[in-house]
Amino acid sequence: MYLHGTSRINEQGHLEIGGCDTTELAKTYGTPLYVYDETLMREKCRAYNQAFQESGFSYQVAYASKAFLCLEMSRLAAEENMSLDVVSGGELYTALQAEFPAERIHFHGNNKTEAELIMALQADIGCFVVDNFFELEILHDLAKEYGKIVNVLLRVTPGVEAHTHEYITTGQDDSKFGFGISSGQALQAMKIALLKPHYNVLGVHSHIGSQIFETDGFVRAIEVLGTFLESVRTETGHAMKILNLGGGFGIRYTEGDTPLPVANYVKEMTDAVREQFTKREYPLPEIWIEPGRSIVGDAGTTLYTIGSIKEVPGIRKYVAVDGGMTDNIRPALYNASYEAMLANRAYEEPEETVSIAGKCCESGDMLIWDLKLPTVASWDLLAVSCTGAYNYSMANNYNRITRPAVVFVRDAQAHVVVERETFADLVKNDRVRTKEFV
Ligand SMILES: *Cc1c(COP(=O)(O)O)cnc(C)c1O
């Protein structure tokens, strides 16, 4: 297993993260346990901020909170001068509870409810990313009703979609998100928005995909956005101040993944914006980006206790852990791959190939296929790396399994930032009907 951030193997042959021995963490807090390397998360935030400072552009780096959010994560992002993307009332609530500066909160989503929009208006958040014609109308009606002038970006689909190593040009802009540029809807939406007195239209937003390793998709999107903004200026006389290029920067989950350093993505993007906008004699915009996975993904490690081991003779050895698709649904959802190691015997050489199964009642509840490990025994501690993004945030209670605790580790100290759910939590919203009804 690749060791990210402060992860190392200590003198006892145990995996250590943030100076904390993972076998001790497991003893103290139980398993499954999400362990976050705080230093690594902060380094990532700083790398983005520094790269933008070097670019000379005005900028905002918004942490896409859907990757992982809790009160302490909001606080960390605020301390690291990040802005914050939220996509629901629940994420917004969490950020506000943590006193995240409202003016640095951006609200995304293709179907924000009226209640969510009102909540965000009342909180005076920094910006709404308007996704569709319905929202364009109702947000404005609400802004008027609440006596606010709101900052808006329009989410547009540039017809470029990036996946890992490649980007594809999607001619028909077949996406549930945003206003299509090629269909003319983006220009139409822009014209409508610019006429609305309770809108302060700041610019456009585009998000072209996730777990992207190359920069060519971003560069292509920037070209399309440059052309689009030029046509907006020609047709309306308005130049836009902000260009939001979304997130999607890749991380290394397994050997085959080859992300670029954070600084390279920023440099290629800012260079492309400078080139495209200078060429069009368009004022250089402020650039916003929205990394999620690349801030928290490789900072997270999940610790599991190994339980039952089943050998299917001649075929496969199933090694079951005390979690699974309830704490990491990504393998079941989209075949995501992970690396893992025995955290209590980290120096031992791999000797067998096993497959890591979860404990849920689904054959598809497999975490890792064909993983090389030292000879595994029940009660060993398995550490799965790179589980910081879209694991806790997608965790669920299937089989009425409780969600694990989350600890942040740094300088040999561990702090619980989310408690383990209890069985009482599982029934706290249940109601038993009265006898008379039955
Ligand atoms: C999910 C998402 C992000 C973050 O994507 P990552 O791949 O986690 O960096 C950013 N912006 C928008 C609009 C998103 O939907």
mmCIF file of N, CA and C in Angstrom, residues 4 214 282 313 383:
data_model
loop_
_atom_site.group_PDB
_atom_site.id
_atom_site.type_symbol
_atom_site.label_atom_id
_atom_site.label_comp_id
_atom_site.label_asym_id
_atom_site.label_seq_id
_atom_site.Cartn_x
_atom_site.Cartn_y
_atom_site.Cartn_z
ATOM 1 N N HIS A 4 0.559 7.614 2.076
ATOM 2 C CA HIS A 4 0.286 9.023 1.794
ATOM 3 C C HIS A 4 0.613 9.882 3.007
ATOM 4 N N GLU A 214 -5.386 14.500 -16.350
ATOM 5 C CA GLU A 214 -4.743 15.337 -17.364
ATOM 6 C C GLU A 214 -5.383 16.719 -17.362
ATOM 7 N N TYR A 282 -10.308 40.316 -23.525
ATOM 8 C CA TYR A 282 -11.354 40.224 -22.509
ATOM 9 C C TYR A 282 -10.664 40.437 -21.169
ATOM 10 N N PRO A 313 -12.196 -23.487 -2.151
ATOM 11 C CA PRO A 313 -11.006 -24.220 -2.624
ATOM 12 C C PRO A 313 -10.759 -24.029 -4.112
ATOM 13 N N ALA A 383 -6.026 -1.841 7.076
ATOM 14 C CA ALA A 383 -6.111 -0.404 6.777
ATOM 15 C C ALA A 383 -6.326 -0.244 5.282
#
